[in-house]
């Protein structure tokens, strides 16, 4: 494989993109359904699409437990779709929008990498079409209305100590994690302890991504719990009357964004909730719109399959008809060796015993996917340091496990080239097999039992311990008649357990649920295990300090 | 005149707009300089415009001291431009973008009104093309980098008590005026007292609106003072190294936005700084771009002529070649009667003595404009309650004063109709007269003397008193070699004095400068007189609570 690959930004900027109007026309999107944002981005109005074709089949790309070595899930998603298009298939990508905050911090963007990217990467990674700004605005309008209601005589009787929504910014801003607002005396506000989250951690983001249409969006927004009264009755957005203004602020953003890959494959990039305190996949509207336009939709779930895929399958697929027809689990030789106990510094060396030990992690993810009635396939995302012996051994292992496997060489060579052909063929074969999709648990299972089911069946836990705050929330869930809600586990992505250092496939452990967060708008109960960071900080040397714009507008320093 | 005029939103939504690409083509904008944002909004890249025509002449619309009765400056601006277009002139409008926060509060939008609007009003009044979100992001990225620098060992030695930039939101959010951030212990931040401003009050907004191009933008951003060290040395954005990332976040926003009026007149709506702590007019780039495209550019300055026009003439016109060739002072019979002592409840009744008394206010504004070498004209913005006798008297008065005058009936009938013909003719006549433009004061006058000059010559003050904090800042200005900067007065818009209740034309008063704010990026010194609100609050019954979106996307409740 090639190793002298330019930076993602250089590749994106040197690419010759098709005008997005041409991409749309080729994808069967009528001109009047397209709202251009410059030459290479557009919004698509689902209401103006033709409605009479068989919905496309869904390929969900997920991964083994991530490691700092990187697994390249978005890169494989893009590369696979490009390869399917190259194989003559009518294909669409549905991806999350990146959050800008981490881009200014240290994380690369979330648009794939190398020669498997959605482009223009600098647009998509920064403001894009303004969706996250709209979500920030809708959320913060709600927060301002809540504090204004408390200020203006507090007619709803809100307890300032029990406001459950926070203001948000799409920024890594540690100093806003814990703040006191409303200082300055009677004319300035009512003091209370508060904090900002990053926009992607907001319930408004989760609602946005689960809404089926504008009406559903308004109804979900109306159901968001904003806080409690002094006598602990929940107060919702509807009590405040803010759902109309919030919908108005989100109206245009709700239309999915059309872009293309470097190989010209159409992609809807829309919505981007956290994968721990939220469900971690692109909007329901984008996935459904893509299904109306293509025979195959390649989409992605956040983090490893224990978090992202489980939520895609148990939360998103419960809301809308988006259950996958095939699931691809991305693995890398490097990540497997790390789960097999090899320290990061030794990952570049061939080590078959560590590779073998690491398959314990991958195996459990594969077993988990089968619990949903789908036999997954493995995509080995190739890195330059992988040896032929390692790749050969891994293929053999997959065959023994009874799963299809393919080495994807799409980062260095692009899915538009032959690097994704094997993966495309493997996925097409998987799409030919019957699927008997089922949820992990039924709606009617009580929330505590749902959490136990996920912990036992997906994580391999022996037990679940609910701390006192969590037990109180369970009582509230029963009292409010919310036991039917699915659960959304907030757990470290690095381990099946709630201990980030327990790599491989730990078992017999206890999952500690310290608290629950009842998301009545999004329609799930978040189970919080361990500390969950909902407002990241900037590192010592933020990426932002290397960014520049030349006089002619050429950017540099984006990673 | 018509009195049964529908709401601004109803008029805007029932209008048949031209595709913005057609508006652009008619205005001489080449297709490759246009970046569409849907069908009716676009950004224009000034770098791709033809560059070989005589720059258009500038008509500045300003007003007498505003009253709660309303003066309709934007409405007259739009109506005048429509009437000039109707008269066969090649005309462009340059206007500020509205701030979204007040739209959710109680203020109507800032897109004109009645049949003299720029449209689509609901887009322009909400997210528009995302410029304000970009400015919010650039400002807040800077703030996060500042607090991160303090957190990561504070290599610049920033004094957490002396940070001069604030975070911003485009929201009316009283509870964020005075806050404490960085709580939670060593891992969360360094505690300090802080606050949020509304986005339009930020120095980044002022910089954005005064920048001539991307390079100038970067240089101005780099010069912004973010705070002081413990030994009181100023620390700038350049010391932090954040100007590149900020420019990157503002790069696309810096291109002016093209929309149209109800009559199809092209308008560049771009940037919107406060008119008290900043200079209160649309971007330099928009005005200059409009001059490259049209023979006449109609633009507007915020508040009354003592604030908005003075700043347009002394600040904006010093930065770029945008000095006006004609100035229109908008007056209303109602506002004149209020300045003449009539209470608000009696404004609907004919009252010639009050009208006459109120002309003292208008007269001083007219005299002030003449100090800049321009003989202004008066536009009487007609209201339904104005009587023929009042309008007749006012015309006569203007004739006696030696200024051209016209009654504009553009709100009810639109500038596309005959309601603006008289005003257009009056303005064209004014454009035929010679102008001997001069600044009120030279660059080399010390800042304190500049403030005295504005207070004496424009406001009619007898004296200026500098409080101790202001005197300390004057010392700092001398020490940092910043005496060449122009001044930007932050004063109530309701009176020539710093007492909002002193209507008419007070004189002999003292202006109290309580503090100065040195805006090294924007390039002016703000003189703060009285309390200046930089983060508005929401009223008891916020407009947001009446806003709705129908299932088909139709909005309602915007005012």
mmCIF file of N, CA, C and O in Angstrom, chain A residues 241-297:
data_model
loop_
_atom_site.group_PDB
_atom_site.id
_atom_site.type_symbol
_atom_site.label_atom_id
_atom_site.label_comp_id
_atom_site.label_asym_id
_atom_site.label_seq_id
_atom_site.Cartn_x
_atom_site.Cartn_y
_atom_site.Cartn_z
ATOM 1 N N UNK A 241 -43.882 26.509 26.658
ATOM 2 C CA UNK A 241 -44.400 26.981 25.370
ATOM 3 C C UNK A 241 -43.310 27.326 24.373
ATOM 4 O O UNK A 241 -43.524 28.130 23.466
ATOM 5 N N UNK A 242 -42.149 26.695 24.505
ATOM 6 C CA UNK A 242 -41.002 27.073 23.680
ATOM 7 C C UNK A 242 -40.819 26.209 22.439
ATOM 8 O O UNK A 242 -39.942 26.480 21.614
ATOM 9 N N UNK A 243 -41.642 25.156 22.275
ATOM 10 C CA UNK A 243 -41.364 24.199 21.196
ATOM 11 C C UNK A 243 -41.545 24.800 19.804
ATOM 12 O O UNK A 243 -40.860 24.395 18.854
ATOM 13 N N UNK A 244 -42.421 25.804 19.680
ATOM 14 C CA UNK A 244 -42.635 26.420 18.367
ATOM 15 C C UNK A 244 -41.414 27.200 17.918
ATOM 16 O O UNK A 244 -40.934 27.036 16.789
ATOM 17 N N UNK A 245 -40.897 28.048 18.806
ATOM 18 C CA UNK A 245 -39.710 28.832 18.462
ATOM 19 C C UNK A 245 -38.515 27.918 18.203
ATOM 20 O O UNK A 245 -37.722 28.147 17.283
ATOM 21 N N UNK A 246 -38.377 26.866 19.002
ATOM 22 C CA UNK A 246 -37.258 25.937 18.801
ATOM 23 C C UNK A 246 -37.377 25.253 17.439
ATOM 24 O O UNK A 246 -36.385 25.088 16.721
ATOM 25 N N UNK A 247 -38.586 24.843 17.081
ATOM 26 C CA UNK A 247 -38.792 24.215 15.770
ATOM 27 C C UNK A 247 -38.463 25.202 14.650
ATOM 28 O O UNK A 247 -37.833 24.840 13.653
ATOM 29 N N UNK A 248 -38.879 26.451 14.840
ATOM 30 C CA UNK A 248 -38.591 27.466 13.826
ATOM 31 C C UNK A 248 -37.076 27.618 13.633
ATOM 32 O O UNK A 248 -36.585 27.709 12.506
ATOM 33 N N UNK A 249 -36.339 27.593 14.742
ATOM 34 C CA UNK A 249 -34.888 27.732 14.651
ATOM 35 C C UNK A 249 -34.231 26.503 14.016
ATOM 36 O O UNK A 249 -33.117 26.577 13.521
ATOM 37 N N UNK A 250 -34.939 25.366 14.046
ATOM 38 C CA UNK A 250 -34.371 24.118 13.514
ATOM 39 C C UNK A 250 -34.931 23.744 12.148
ATOM 40 O O UNK A 250 -34.474 22.782 11.528
ATOM 41 N N UNK A 251 -35.915 24.498 11.691
ATOM 42 C CA UNK A 251 -36.678 24.119 10.494
ATOM 43 C C UNK A 251 -35.777 23.847 9.287
ATOM 44 O O UNK A 251 -35.864 22.792 8.662
ATOM 45 N N UNK A 252 -34.917 24.764 8.955
ATOM 46 C CA UNK A 252 -34.072 24.577 7.771
ATOM 47 C C UNK A 252 -32.989 23.539 8.018
ATOM 48 O O UNK A 252 -32.626 22.778 7.126
ATOM 49 N N UNK A 253 -32.476 23.528 9.250
ATOM 50 C CA UNK A 253 -31.400 22.581 9.569
ATOM 51 C C UNK A 253 -31.865 21.138 9.419
ATOM 52 O O UNK A 253 -31.060 20.245 9.151
ATOM 53 N N UNK A 254 -33.161 20.900 9.579
ATOM 54 C CA UNK A 254 -33.682 19.529 9.586
ATOM 55 C C UNK A 254 -33.584 18.849 8.208
ATOM 56 O O UNK A 254 -33.707 17.633 8.105
ATOM 57 N N UNK A 255 -33.366 19.632 7.163
ATOM 58 C CA UNK A 255 -33.180 19.026 5.838
ATOM 59 C C UNK A 255 -31.756 18.491 5.727
ATOM 60 O O UNK A 255 -30.797 19.205 6.007
ATOM 61 N N UNK A 256 -31.596 17.234 5.296
ATOM 62 C CA UNK A 256 -30.243 16.655 5.282
ATOM 63 C C UNK A 256 -29.339 17.319 4.243
ATOM 64 O O UNK A 256 -29.801 17.874 3.246
ATOM 65 N N UNK A 257 -28.033 17.249 4.510
ATOM 66 C CA UNK A 257 -27.017 17.906 3.684
ATOM 67 C C UNK A 257 -26.400 16.931 2.701
ATOM 68 O O UNK A 257 -25.913 15.879 3.104
ATOM 69 N N UNK A 258 -26.392 17.321 1.442
ATOM 70 C CA UNK A 258 -25.800 16.493 0.400
ATOM 71 C C UNK A 258 -24.380 16.959 0.096
ATOM 72 O O UNK A 258 -24.160 18.145 -0.180
ATOM 73 N N UNK A 259 -23.436 16.032 0.167
ATOM 74 C CA UNK A 259 -22.070 16.273 -0.311
ATOM 75 C C UNK A 259 -21.647 15.043 -1.107
ATOM 76 O O UNK A 259 -22.484 14.210 -1.463
ATOM 77 N N UNK A 260 -20.368 14.921 -1.396
ATOM 78 C CA UNK A 260 -19.891 13.789 -2.178
ATOM 79 C C UNK A 260 -18.582 13.284 -1.600
ATOM 80 O O UNK A 260 -17.928 13.992 -0.846
ATOM 81 N N UNK A 261 -18.234 12.053 -1.966
ATOM 82 C CA UNK A 261 -16.911 11.555 -1.602
ATOM 83 C C UNK A 261 -15.920 11.968 -2.692
ATOM 84 O O UNK A 261 -16.308 12.507 -3.737
ATOM 85 N N UNK A 262 -14.646 11.732 -2.428
ATOM 86 C CA UNK A 262 -13.617 12.025 -3.437
ATOM 87 C C UNK A 262 -13.894 11.270 -4.729
ATOM 88 O O UNK A 262 -13.500 11.712 -5.806
ATOM 89 N N UNK A 263 -14.599 10.130 -4.621
ATOM 90 C CA UNK A 263 -14.914 9.353 -5.819
ATOM 91 C C UNK A 263 -16.275 9.736 -6.394
ATOM 92 O O UNK A 263 -16.756 9.101 -7.324
ATOM 93 N N UNK A 264 -16.918 10.754 -5.822
ATOM 94 C CA UNK A 264 -18.176 11.228 -6.386
ATOM 95 C C UNK A 264 -19.408 10.501 -5.882
ATOM 96 O O UNK A 264 -20.510 10.721 -6.389
ATOM 97 N N UNK A 265 -19.274 9.640 -4.887
ATOM 98 C CA UNK A 265 -20.433 8.962 -4.308
ATOM 99 C C UNK A 265 -21.243 9.963 -3.486
ATOM 100 O O UNK A 265 -20.674 10.721 -2.712
ATOM 101 N N UNK A 266 -22.572 9.979 -3.652
ATOM 102 C CA UNK A 266 -23.369 10.948 -2.889
ATOM 103 C C UNK A 266 -23.442 10.571 -1.412
ATOM 104 O O UNK A 266 -23.526 9.395 -1.069
ATOM 105 N N UNK A 267 -23.418 11.591 -0.558
ATOM 106 C CA UNK A 267 -23.452 11.359 0.887
ATOM 107 C C UNK A 267 -24.372 12.366 1.550
ATOM 108 O O UNK A 267 -24.316 13.556 1.237
ATOM 109 N N UNK A 268 -25.220 11.887 2.442
ATOM 110 C CA UNK A 268 -26.007 12.772 3.297
ATOM 111 C C UNK A 268 -25.305 12.820 4.651
ATOM 112 O O UNK A 268 -25.174 11.790 5.322
ATOM 113 N N UNK A 269 -24.845 13.992 5.026
ATOM 114 C CA UNK A 269 -24.094 14.168 6.273
ATOM 115 C C UNK A 269 -24.944 15.060 7.162
ATOM 116 O O UNK A 269 -25.128 16.243 6.875
ATOM 117 N N UNK A 270 -25.493 14.481 8.229
ATOM 118 C CA UNK A 270 -26.571 15.194 8.925
ATOM 119 C C UNK A 270 -26.752 14.735 10.365
ATOM 120 O O UNK A 270 -27.072 13.585 10.620
ATOM 121 N N UNK A 271 -26.578 15.688 11.287
ATOM 122 C CA UNK A 271 -26.772 15.393 12.706
ATOM 123 C C UNK A 271 -25.569 14.686 13.287
ATOM 124 O O UNK A 271 -24.840 14.010 12.555
ATOM 125 N N UNK A 272 -25.342 14.846 14.573
ATOM 126 C CA UNK A 272 -24.176 14.185 15.149
ATOM 127 C C UNK A 272 -24.200 14.124 16.663
ATOM 128 O O UNK A 272 -23.417 14.788 17.317
ATOM 129 N N UNK A 273 -25.093 13.302 17.232
ATOM 130 C CA UNK A 273 -25.162 13.225 18.694
ATOM 131 C C UNK A 273 -24.003 12.415 19.270
ATOM 132 O O UNK A 273 -23.465 11.539 18.605
ATOM 133 N N UNK A 274 -23.633 12.724 20.502
ATOM 134 C CA UNK A 274 -22.657 11.929 21.248
ATOM 135 C C UNK A 274 -23.058 10.464 21.209
ATOM 136 O O UNK A 274 -24.239 10.134 21.132
ATOM 137 N N UNK A 275 -22.065 9.586 21.301
ATOM 138 C CA UNK A 275 -22.362 8.155 21.309
ATOM 139 C C UNK A 275 -22.360 7.577 22.719
ATOM 140 O O UNK A 275 -22.569 6.389 22.894
ATOM 141 N N UNK A 276 -22.135 8.422 23.748
ATOM 142 C CA UNK A 276 -22.269 7.875 25.104
ATOM 143 C C UNK A 276 -23.584 8.333 25.744
ATOM 144 O O UNK A 276 -24.468 7.524 25.976
ATOM 145 N N UNK A 277 -23.755 9.637 25.974
ATOM 146 C CA UNK A 277 -25.016 10.080 26.581
ATOM 147 C C UNK A 277 -26.124 10.217 25.549
ATOM 148 O O UNK A 277 -27.242 10.587 25.893
ATOM 149 N N UNK A 278 -25.823 9.968 24.290
ATOM 150 C CA UNK A 278 -26.874 9.921 23.269
ATOM 151 C C UNK A 278 -26.601 8.711 22.374
ATOM 152 O O UNK A 278 -25.750 7.880 22.687
ATOM 153 N N UNK A 279 -27.312 8.633 21.243
ATOM 154 C CA UNK A 279 -27.319 7.386 20.498
ATOM 155 C C UNK A 279 -26.285 7.318 19.383
ATOM 156 O O UNK A 279 -26.114 6.267 18.765
ATOM 157 N N UNK A 280 -25.603 8.444 19.075
ATOM 158 C CA UNK A 280 -24.388 8.370 18.265
ATOM 159 C C UNK A 280 -24.507 8.003 16.801
ATOM 160 O O UNK A 280 -23.589 7.379 16.260
ATOM 161 N N UNK A 281 -25.598 8.366 16.148
ATOM 162 C CA UNK A 281 -25.621 8.138 14.701
ATOM 163 C C UNK A 281 -26.312 9.289 13.992
ATOM 164 O O UNK A 281 -26.990 10.104 14.622
ATOM 165 N N UNK A 282 -26.143 9.375 12.680
ATOM 166 C CA UNK A 282 -26.711 10.492 11.920
ATOM 167 C C UNK A 282 -28.234 10.477 12.014
ATOM 168 O O UNK A 282 -28.843 9.527 12.496
ATOM 169 N N UNK A 283 -28.850 11.534 11.505
ATOM 170 C CA UNK A 283 -30.283 11.716 11.681
ATOM 171 C C UNK A 283 -31.107 10.619 11.019
ATOM 172 O O UNK A 283 -30.733 10.068 9.988
ATOM 173 N N UNK A 284 -32.222 10.323 11.649
ATOM 174 C CA UNK A 284 -33.220 9.425 11.068
ATOM 175 C C UNK A 284 -33.651 9.948 9.699
ATOM 176 O O UNK A 284 -33.794 9.188 8.733
ATOM 177 N N UNK A 285 -33.822 11.251 9.600
ATOM 178 C CA UNK A 285 -34.266 11.837 8.332
ATOM 179 C C UNK A 285 -33.249 11.587 7.226
ATOM 180 O O UNK A 285 -33.621 11.259 6.096
ATOM 181 N N UNK A 286 -31.969 11.694 7.533
ATOM 182 C CA UNK A 286 -30.949 11.454 6.502
ATOM 183 C C UNK A 286 -30.944 9.995 6.079
ATOM 184 O O UNK A 286 -30.891 9.683 4.882
ATOM 185 N N UNK A 287 -31.026 9.081 7.040
ATOM 186 C CA UNK A 287 -30.991 7.661 6.687
ATOM 187 C C UNK A 287 -32.216 7.286 5.848
ATOM 188 O O UNK A 287 -32.110 6.587 4.838
ATOM 189 N N UNK A 288 -33.370 7.792 6.263
ATOM 190 C CA UNK A 288 -34.592 7.481 5.501
ATOM 191 C C UNK A 288 -34.564 8.130 4.126
ATOM 192 O O UNK A 288 -35.026 7.542 3.147
ATOM 193 N N UNK A 289 -34.044 9.346 4.052
ATOM 194 C CA UNK A 289 -33.962 10.017 2.753
ATOM 195 C C UNK A 289 -33.027 9.244 1.824
ATOM 196 O O UNK A 289 -33.334 9.028 0.646
ATOM 197 N N UNK A 290 -31.904 8.803 2.381
ATOM 198 C CA UNK A 290 -30.959 8.018 1.574
ATOM 199 C C UNK A 290 -31.613 6.728 1.085
ATOM 200 O O UNK A 290 -31.420 6.319 -0.071
ATOM 201 N N UNK A 291 -32.413 6.097 1.942
ATOM 202 C CA UNK A 291 -33.090 4.858 1.530
ATOM 203 C C UNK A 291 -34.067 5.112 0.384
ATOM 204 O O UNK A 291 -34.344 4.217 -0.422
ATOM 205 N N UNK A 292 -34.609 6.324 0.326
ATOM 206 C CA UNK A 292 -35.545 6.643 -0.764
ATOM 207 C C UNK A 292 -34.817 6.902 -2.076
ATOM 208 O O UNK A 292 -35.445 6.976 -3.132
ATOM 209 N N UNK A 293 -33.510 7.119 -1.989
ATOM 210 C CA UNK A 293 -32.761 7.538 -3.178
ATOM 211 C C UNK A 293 -31.850 6.452 -3.730
ATOM 212 O O UNK A 293 -31.423 6.541 -4.881
ATOM 213 N N UNK A 294 -31.509 5.457 -2.913
ATOM 214 C CA UNK A 294 -30.492 4.505 -3.348
ATOM 215 C C UNK A 294 -30.907 3.078 -3.042
ATOM 216 O O UNK A 294 -31.777 2.836 -2.199
ATOM 217 N N UNK A 295 -30.241 2.121 -3.714
ATOM 218 C CA UNK A 295 -30.503 0.709 -3.431
ATOM 219 C C UNK A 295 -29.761 0.248 -2.190
ATOM 220 O O UNK A 295 -30.200 -0.661 -1.492
ATOM 221 N N UNK A 296 -28.607 0.858 -1.944
ATOM 222 C CA UNK A 296 -27.819 0.497 -0.757
ATOM 223 C C UNK A 296 -27.413 1.783 -0.031
ATOM 224 O O UNK A 296 -26.904 2.716 -0.658
ATOM 225 N N UNK A 297 -27.655 1.811 1.263
ATOM 226 C CA UNK A 297 -27.243 2.946 2.091
ATOM 227 C C UNK A 297 -26.174 2.458 3.070
ATOM 228 O O UNK A 297 -26.426 1.535 3.848
#
